[in-house]
Amino acid sequence: MGAAMAEKAVLVTGAQQGIGAACALAFAAAGYDVAVNWLDNAADAEAVAAGVRAAGRRAALIQGDVGSVPGCQAIVQGAIEALGRIDVLVNNAGIFPRVEFLQMTEAEWDRVFAVNLKGSAFAAQAAARAMVAAGTRGCIVNLSSSAIRGTPVGVHYSATKNGVIGITRSMALALAPHGIRVNAIAPGTTDTAQPRYGNTEEELQAFGRALPLGRLGRPEEIAELAVHLASDKSAWVTGQVWHINGGGYMP
């Protein structure tokens, strides 16, 4: 790894498990120091941080909830204080509480929007402000979802993941003059804990077999795409939505 690479840092929100944990480890393998944001499982977060350190990189554990603007600002500030800079933000934190539309409450709607959409927007704002102040030509990667097509038990979730695409495009335009690139990844069903809420293991594996490529996605595959989008190999890529879903959705 080169000397310049040793000076780069990434903040991954919701990094205690799943795609977020995979992103933290993939960025460490690519030479980044990693701020591991976590919410409610210190042991899982420490295991991810240990993996980052095993790759020879610095790890900072940043506990916090992206569901409020002060929370977003505190997480970004904590990452900068711990690692000295921020070059990449991966907006991964998200929730998908399954609920039938006819039973959905305002509180359920508001919480999903607070974490998935407001959290992504204001974590990006805080990170971008820091990048601009430091003169860093950084990168933001937002996590959308193939659920943008709609899901009967996730009207609120689908709305936020469509919203993530909207803010990605608009932020890409707003931040391009500062040399900051913004892209979104829309994963299909990935082999993590999240899709196991509301699906049996048999149902989940059957869904994977029905995809054109015949299996569920692996979190490491989503993470490698995030690393690619943050790299100089994607220097002319901004405002785009990258679909990675085994062929299950071809927009």
PDB file of C-alpha atoms in Angstrom, residues 35-242:
ATOM      1  CA  ALA A  35     -14.468   4.884  11.802  1.00  0.00           C
ATOM      2  CA  VAL A  36     -16.936   2.155  12.778  1.00  0.00           C
ATOM      3  CA  ASN A  37     -20.261   3.711  13.708  1.00  0.00           C
ATOM      4  CA  TRP A  38     -22.472   1.447  15.787  1.00  0.00           C
ATOM      5  CA  LEU A  39     -25.773   1.754  17.594  1.00  0.00           C
ATOM      6  CA  ASP A  40     -26.578  -0.992  20.089  1.00  0.00           C
ATOM      7  CA  ASN A  41     -24.130  -3.908  20.029  1.00  0.00           C
ATOM      8  CA  ALA A  42     -20.701  -3.024  21.357  1.00  0.00           C
ATOM      9  CA  ALA A  43     -19.366  -6.576  21.044  1.00  0.00           C
ATOM     10  CA  ASP A  44     -20.204  -6.806  17.339  1.00  0.00           C
ATOM     11  CA  ALA A  45     -18.730  -3.357  16.709  1.00  0.00           C
ATOM     12  CA  GLU A  46     -15.517  -4.266  18.525  1.00  0.00           C
ATOM     13  CA  ALA A  47     -15.228  -7.426  16.436  1.00  0.00           C
ATOM     14  CA  VAL A  48     -15.414  -5.306  13.268  1.00  0.00           C
ATOM     15  CA  ALA A  49     -12.823  -2.896  14.682  1.00  0.00           C
ATOM     16  CA  ALA A  50     -10.573  -5.849  15.485  1.00  0.00           C
ATOM     17  CA  GLY A  51     -10.825  -6.931  11.862  1.00  0.00           C
ATOM     18  CA  VAL A  52      -9.828  -3.458  10.719  1.00  0.00           C
ATOM     19  CA  ARG A  53      -6.806  -3.506  13.011  1.00  0.00           C
ATOM     20  CA  ALA A  54      -5.876  -6.993  11.816  1.00  0.00           C
ATOM     21  CA  ALA A  55      -5.632  -5.486   8.333  1.00  0.00           C
ATOM     22  CA  GLY A  56      -3.066  -3.042   9.689  1.00  0.00           C
ATOM     23  CA  ARG A  57      -5.320   0.003   9.803  1.00  0.00           C
ATOM     24  CA  ARG A  58      -6.547   2.227  12.616  1.00  0.00           C
ATOM     25  CA  ALA A  59     -10.110   1.687  13.827  1.00  0.00           C
ATOM     26  CA  ALA A  60     -12.260   4.125  15.800  1.00  0.00           C
ATOM     27  CA  LEU A  61     -15.503   3.018  17.440  1.00  0.00           C
ATOM     28  CA  ILE A  62     -18.125   5.765  17.163  1.00  0.00           C
ATOM     29  CA  GLN A  63     -21.365   5.005  18.960  1.00  0.00           C
ATOM     30  CA  GLY A  64     -24.367   7.034  17.828  1.00  0.00           C
ATOM     31  CA  ASP A  65     -27.790   7.189  16.178  1.00  0.00           C
ATOM     32  CA  VAL A  66     -28.077   8.826  12.747  1.00  0.00           C
ATOM     33  CA  GLY A  67     -31.791   9.393  13.326  1.00  0.00           C
ATOM     34  CA  SER A  68     -31.283  13.009  14.402  1.00  0.00           C
ATOM     35  CA  VAL A  69     -29.257  15.886  12.987  1.00  0.00           C
ATOM     36  CA  PRO A  70     -27.211  16.336  16.207  1.00  0.00           C
ATOM     37  CA  GLY A  71     -26.553  12.592  16.147  1.00  0.00           C
ATOM     38  CA  CYS A  72     -25.247  12.774  12.581  1.00  0.00           C
ATOM     39  CA  GLN A  73     -23.041  15.733  13.397  1.00  0.00           C
ATOM     40  CA  ALA A  74     -21.637  14.063  16.503  1.00  0.00           C
ATOM     41  CA  ILE A  75     -20.804  10.868  14.625  1.00  0.00           C
ATOM     42  CA  VAL A  76     -18.943  12.724  11.882  1.00  0.00           C
ATOM     43  CA  GLN A  77     -17.122  14.923  14.393  1.00  0.00           C
ATOM     44  CA  GLY A  78     -16.157  11.887  16.455  1.00  0.00           C
ATOM     45  CA  ALA A  79     -14.702  10.192  13.384  1.00  0.00           C
ATOM     46  CA  ILE A  80     -12.651  13.259  12.490  1.00  0.00           C
ATOM     47  CA  GLU A  81     -11.391  13.685  16.050  1.00  0.00           C
ATOM     48  CA  ALA A  82     -10.352  10.035  16.185  1.00  0.00           C
ATOM     49  CA  LEU A  83      -8.784   9.693  12.746  1.00  0.00           C
ATOM     50  CA  GLY A  84      -7.850  13.267  11.895  1.00  0.00           C
ATOM     51  CA  ARG A  85      -9.793  13.492   8.629  1.00  0.00           C
ATOM     52  CA  ILE A  86     -12.619  12.073   6.561  1.00  0.00           C
ATOM     53  CA  ASP A  87     -12.203  11.185   2.895  1.00  0.00           C
ATOM     54  CA  VAL A  88     -15.146   8.853   2.393  1.00  0.00           C
ATOM     55  CA  LEU A  89     -18.565   8.483   3.988  1.00  0.00           C
ATOM     56  CA  VAL A  90     -20.552   5.297   3.501  1.00  0.00           C
ATOM     57  CA  ASN A  91     -24.169   5.995   4.455  1.00  0.00           C
ATOM     58  CA  ASN A  92     -25.122   2.440   5.306  1.00  0.00           C
ATOM     59  CA  ALA A  93     -27.207   2.751   8.488  1.00  0.00           C
ATOM     60  CA  GLY A  94     -30.803   1.822   7.835  1.00  0.00           C
ATOM     61  CA  ILE A  95     -33.812   0.048   9.298  1.00  0.00           C
ATOM     62  CA  PHE A  96     -36.602  -2.001   7.726  1.00  0.00           C
ATOM     63  CA  PRO A  97     -39.309  -2.819  10.280  1.00  0.00           C
ATOM     64  CA  ARG A  98     -41.815  -4.895   8.322  1.00  0.00           C
ATOM     65  CA  VAL A  99     -45.366  -3.625   8.695  1.00  0.00           C
ATOM     66  CA  GLU A 100     -48.512  -4.029   6.637  1.00  0.00           C
ATOM     67  CA  PHE A 101     -49.557  -0.750   5.037  1.00  0.00           C
ATOM     68  CA  LEU A 102     -53.047  -0.776   6.548  1.00  0.00           C
ATOM     69  CA  GLN A 103     -51.544  -1.125  10.033  1.00  0.00           C
ATOM     70  CA  MET A 104     -48.626   1.320   9.610  1.00  0.00           C
ATOM     71  CA  THR A 105     -48.492   4.110  12.189  1.00  0.00           C
ATOM     72  CA  GLU A 106     -47.144   7.629  11.927  1.00  0.00           C
ATOM     73  CA  ALA A 107     -44.456   6.789  14.478  1.00  0.00           C
ATOM     74  CA  GLU A 108     -43.247   3.849  12.362  1.00  0.00           C
ATOM     75  CA  TRP A 109     -43.169   6.038   9.257  1.00  0.00           C
ATOM     76  CA  ASP A 110     -41.288   8.832  11.042  1.00  0.00           C
ATOM     77  CA  ARG A 111     -38.635   6.547  12.535  1.00  0.00           C
ATOM     78  CA  VAL A 112     -37.802   4.914   9.193  1.00  0.00           C
ATOM     79  CA  PHE A 113     -37.572   8.309   7.516  1.00  0.00           C
ATOM     80  CA  ALA A 114     -35.429   9.683  10.353  1.00  0.00           C
ATOM     81  CA  VAL A 115     -32.825   6.928  10.059  1.00  0.00           C
ATOM     82  CA  ASN A 116     -32.852   6.046   6.377  1.00  0.00           C
ATOM     83  CA  LEU A 117     -33.379   9.399   4.680  1.00  0.00           C
ATOM     84  CA  LYS A 118     -32.780  12.248   7.109  1.00  0.00           C
ATOM     85  CA  GLY A 119     -29.808  10.375   8.546  1.00  0.00           C
ATOM     86  CA  SER A 120     -28.263   9.875   5.114  1.00  0.00           C
ATOM     87  CA  ALA A 121     -28.801  13.518   4.148  1.00  0.00           C
ATOM     88  CA  PHE A 122     -27.424  15.094   7.294  1.00  0.00           C
ATOM     89  CA  ALA A 123     -24.533  12.687   7.789  1.00  0.00           C
ATOM     90  CA  ALA A 124     -23.578  13.589   4.221  1.00  0.00           C
ATOM     91  CA  GLN A 125     -23.967  17.281   4.967  1.00  0.00           C
ATOM     92  CA  ALA A 126     -21.728  17.057   8.040  1.00  0.00           C
ATOM     93  CA  ALA A 127     -19.109  15.011   6.198  1.00  0.00           C
ATOM     94  CA  ALA A 128     -19.190  17.268   3.143  1.00  0.00           C
ATOM     95  CA  ARG A 129     -18.779  20.382   5.286  1.00  0.00           C
ATOM     96  CA  ALA A 130     -15.677  18.821   6.831  1.00  0.00           C
ATOM     97  CA  MET A 131     -14.320  17.811   3.413  1.00  0.00           C
ATOM     98  CA  VAL A 132     -14.864  21.302   1.993  1.00  0.00           C
ATOM     99  CA  ALA A 133     -13.222  22.934   5.014  1.00  0.00           C
ATOM    100  CA  ALA A 134     -10.194  20.649   4.640  1.00  0.00           C
ATOM    101  CA  GLY A 135     -10.007  20.962   0.868  1.00  0.00           C
ATOM    102  CA  THR A 136     -10.599  17.218   0.525  1.00  0.00           C
ATOM    103  CA  ARG A 137     -11.938  15.947  -2.788  1.00  0.00           C
ATOM    104  CA  GLY A 138     -13.874  13.196  -1.096  1.00  0.00           C
ATOM    105  CA  CYS A 139     -16.595  10.696  -1.840  1.00  0.00           C
ATOM    106  CA  ILE A 140     -19.986   9.788  -0.408  1.00  0.00           C
ATOM    107  CA  VAL A 141     -21.616   6.410  -1.034  1.00  0.00           C
ATOM    108  CA  ASN A 142     -25.289   6.099  -0.113  1.00  0.00           C
ATOM    109  CA  LEU A 143     -27.075   2.774   0.302  1.00  0.00           C
ATOM    110  CA  SER A 144     -30.394   2.533  -1.493  1.00  0.00           C
ATOM    111  CA  SER A 145     -32.130  -0.796  -2.175  1.00  0.00           C
ATOM    112  CA  SER A 146     -33.829  -2.822  -4.875  1.00  0.00           C
ATOM    113  CA  ALA A 147     -36.928  -2.256  -2.711  1.00  0.00           C
ATOM    114  CA  ILE A 148     -37.329   0.993  -4.659  1.00  0.00           C
ATOM    115  CA  ARG A 149     -39.641  -1.188  -6.797  1.00  0.00           C
ATOM    116  CA  GLY A 150     -41.991  -1.445  -3.833  1.00  0.00           C
ATOM    117  CA  THR A 151     -42.718  -3.946  -1.097  1.00  0.00           C
ATOM    118  CA  PRO A 152     -46.114  -4.548   0.537  1.00  0.00           C
ATOM    119  CA  VAL A 153     -44.664  -4.634   4.049  1.00  0.00           C
ATOM    120  CA  GLY A 154     -42.337  -1.669   3.550  1.00  0.00           C
ATOM    121  CA  VAL A 155     -44.156   1.332   2.110  1.00  0.00           C
ATOM    122  CA  HIS A 156     -42.115   3.557   4.429  1.00  0.00           C
ATOM    123  CA  TYR A 157     -38.859   1.731   3.618  1.00  0.00           C
ATOM    124  CA  SER A 158     -39.394   1.856  -0.141  1.00  0.00           C
ATOM    125  CA  ALA A 159     -40.178   5.558   0.069  1.00  0.00           C
ATOM    126  CA  THR A 160     -36.924   6.273   1.897  1.00  0.00           C
ATOM    127  CA  LYS A 161     -34.804   4.201  -0.471  1.00  0.00           C
ATOM    128  CA  ASN A 162     -36.300   6.026  -3.456  1.00  0.00           C
ATOM    129  CA  GLY A 163     -35.550   9.227  -1.558  1.00  0.00           C
ATOM    130  CA  VAL A 164     -31.916   8.168  -1.164  1.00  0.00           C
ATOM    131  CA  ILE A 165     -31.643   8.110  -4.963  1.00  0.00           C
ATOM    132  CA  GLY A 166     -33.090  11.618  -5.132  1.00  0.00           C
ATOM    133  CA  ILE A 167     -30.714  13.077  -2.576  1.00  0.00           C
ATOM    134  CA  THR A 168     -27.781  11.283  -4.200  1.00  0.00           C
ATOM    135  CA  ARG A 169     -28.396  13.003  -7.520  1.00  0.00           C
ATOM    136  CA  SER A 170     -29.012  16.400  -5.957  1.00  0.00           C
ATOM    137  CA  MET A 171     -26.024  16.196  -3.612  1.00  0.00           C
ATOM    138  CA  ALA A 172     -23.843  15.139  -6.534  1.00  0.00           C
ATOM    139  CA  LEU A 173     -24.780  18.372  -8.302  1.00  0.00           C
ATOM    140  CA  ALA A 174     -24.387  20.481  -5.160  1.00  0.00           C
ATOM    141  CA  LEU A 175     -20.979  19.061  -4.245  1.00  0.00           C
ATOM    142  CA  ALA A 176     -19.398  18.656  -7.683  1.00  0.00           C
ATOM    143  CA  PRO A 177     -17.900  22.182  -7.574  1.00  0.00           C
ATOM    144  CA  HIS A 178     -16.000  21.057  -4.463  1.00  0.00           C
ATOM    145  CA  GLY A 179     -14.695  17.907  -6.132  1.00  0.00           C
ATOM    146  CA  ILE A 180     -16.846  15.662  -3.926  1.00  0.00           C
ATOM    147  CA  ARG A 181     -18.479  12.725  -5.697  1.00  0.00           C
ATOM    148  CA  VAL A 182     -21.765  11.180  -4.546  1.00  0.00           C
ATOM    149  CA  ASN A 183     -23.122   7.835  -5.728  1.00  0.00           C
ATOM    150  CA  ALA A 184     -25.664   5.267  -4.562  1.00  0.00           C
ATOM    151  CA  ILE A 185     -25.632   1.485  -4.399  1.00  0.00           C
ATOM    152  CA  ALA A 186     -28.966  -0.361  -4.602  1.00  0.00           C
ATOM    153  CA  PRO A 187     -28.393  -3.936  -3.405  1.00  0.00           C
ATOM    154  CA  GLY A 188     -30.792  -6.767  -3.961  1.00  0.00           C
ATOM    155  CA  THR A 189     -31.437  -9.326  -1.245  1.00  0.00           C
ATOM    156  CA  THR A 190     -28.125  -9.901   0.493  1.00  0.00           C
ATOM    157  CA  ASP A 191     -27.168 -12.700   2.868  1.00  0.00           C
ATOM    158  CA  THR A 192     -27.261 -10.744   6.136  1.00  0.00           C
ATOM    159  CA  ALA A 193     -29.466 -10.602   9.218  1.00  0.00           C
ATOM    160  CA  GLN A 194     -31.749  -7.912   7.750  1.00  0.00           C
ATOM    161  CA  PRO A 195     -33.766  -9.999   5.259  1.00  0.00           C
ATOM    162  CA  ARG A 196     -34.159 -12.686   7.908  1.00  0.00           C
ATOM    163  CA  TYR A 197     -36.624 -10.459   9.740  1.00  0.00           C
ATOM    164  CA  GLY A 198     -39.919 -11.595   8.267  1.00  0.00           C
ATOM    165  CA  ASN A 199     -38.551 -14.443   6.108  1.00  0.00           C
ATOM    166  CA  THR A 200     -37.780 -18.026   6.988  1.00  0.00           C
ATOM    167  CA  GLU A 201     -34.405 -19.413   6.003  1.00  0.00           C
ATOM    168  CA  GLU A 202     -36.086 -21.684   3.468  1.00  0.00           C
ATOM    169  CA  GLU A 203     -37.970 -18.763   1.901  1.00  0.00           C
ATOM    170  CA  LEU A 204     -34.801 -16.703   1.702  1.00  0.00           C
ATOM    171  CA  GLN A 205     -32.756 -19.396   0.004  1.00  0.00           C
ATOM    172  CA  ALA A 206     -35.600 -20.134  -2.413  1.00  0.00           C
ATOM    173  CA  PHE A 207     -35.658 -16.466  -3.350  1.00  0.00           C
ATOM    174  CA  GLY A 208     -31.942 -16.595  -4.041  1.00  0.00           C
ATOM    175  CA  ARG A 209     -32.270 -19.669  -6.239  1.00  0.00           C
ATOM    176  CA  ALA A 210     -34.963 -17.912  -8.268  1.00  0.00           C
ATOM    177  CA  LEU A 211     -32.646 -15.041  -9.223  1.00  0.00           C
ATOM    178  CA  PRO A 212     -30.959 -15.202 -12.645  1.00  0.00           C
ATOM    179  CA  LEU A 213     -27.571 -15.774 -10.988  1.00  0.00           C
ATOM    180  CA  GLY A 214     -29.101 -18.350  -8.663  1.00  0.00           C
ATOM    181  CA  ARG A 215     -28.128 -17.076  -5.216  1.00  0.00           C
ATOM    182  CA  LEU A 216     -28.357 -14.261  -2.690  1.00  0.00           C
ATOM    183  CA  GLY A 217     -25.765 -11.510  -2.704  1.00  0.00           C
ATOM    184  CA  ARG A 218     -22.860 -11.540  -0.284  1.00  0.00           C
ATOM    185  CA  PRO A 219     -22.191  -8.448   1.838  1.00  0.00           C
ATOM    186  CA  GLU A 220     -18.565  -8.500   0.671  1.00  0.00           C
ATOM    187  CA  GLU A 221     -19.740  -7.995  -2.915  1.00  0.00           C
ATOM    188  CA  ILE A 222     -21.636  -4.843  -1.984  1.00  0.00           C
ATOM    189  CA  ALA A 223     -18.613  -3.636  -0.019  1.00  0.00           C
ATOM    190  CA  GLU A 224     -16.214  -4.117  -2.928  1.00  0.00           C
ATOM    191  CA  LEU A 225     -18.459  -1.960  -5.111  1.00  0.00           C
ATOM    192  CA  ALA A 226     -18.400   0.765  -2.432  1.00  0.00           C
ATOM    193  CA  VAL A 227     -14.588   0.663  -2.360  1.00  0.00           C
ATOM    194  CA  HIS A 228     -14.504   0.878  -6.160  1.00  0.00           C
ATOM    195  CA  LEU A 229     -16.802   3.920  -6.183  1.00  0.00           C
ATOM    196  CA  ALA A 230     -14.568   5.649  -3.625  1.00  0.00           C
ATOM    197  CA  SER A 231     -11.393   4.923  -5.589  1.00  0.00           C
ATOM    198  CA  ASP A 232      -9.651   6.910  -8.290  1.00  0.00           C
ATOM    199  CA  LYS A 233     -10.900   4.298 -10.759  1.00  0.00           C
ATOM    200  CA  SER A 234     -14.302   5.991 -10.405  1.00  0.00           C
ATOM    201  CA  ALA A 235     -12.973   9.548 -10.621  1.00  0.00           C
ATOM    202  CA  TRP A 236     -15.497  10.512 -13.338  1.00  0.00           C
ATOM    203  CA  VAL A 237     -18.475   8.804 -11.715  1.00  0.00           C
ATOM    204  CA  THR A 238     -20.974  10.867  -9.729  1.00  0.00           C
ATOM    205  CA  GLY A 239     -24.730  11.055  -9.298  1.00  0.00           C
ATOM    206  CA  GLN A 240     -25.193   7.431 -10.342  1.00  0.00           C
ATOM    207  CA  VAL A 241     -27.194   4.517  -8.946  1.00  0.00           C
ATOM    208  CA  TRP A 242     -25.410   1.172  -9.091  1.00  0.00           C
TER     209      TRP A 242
END
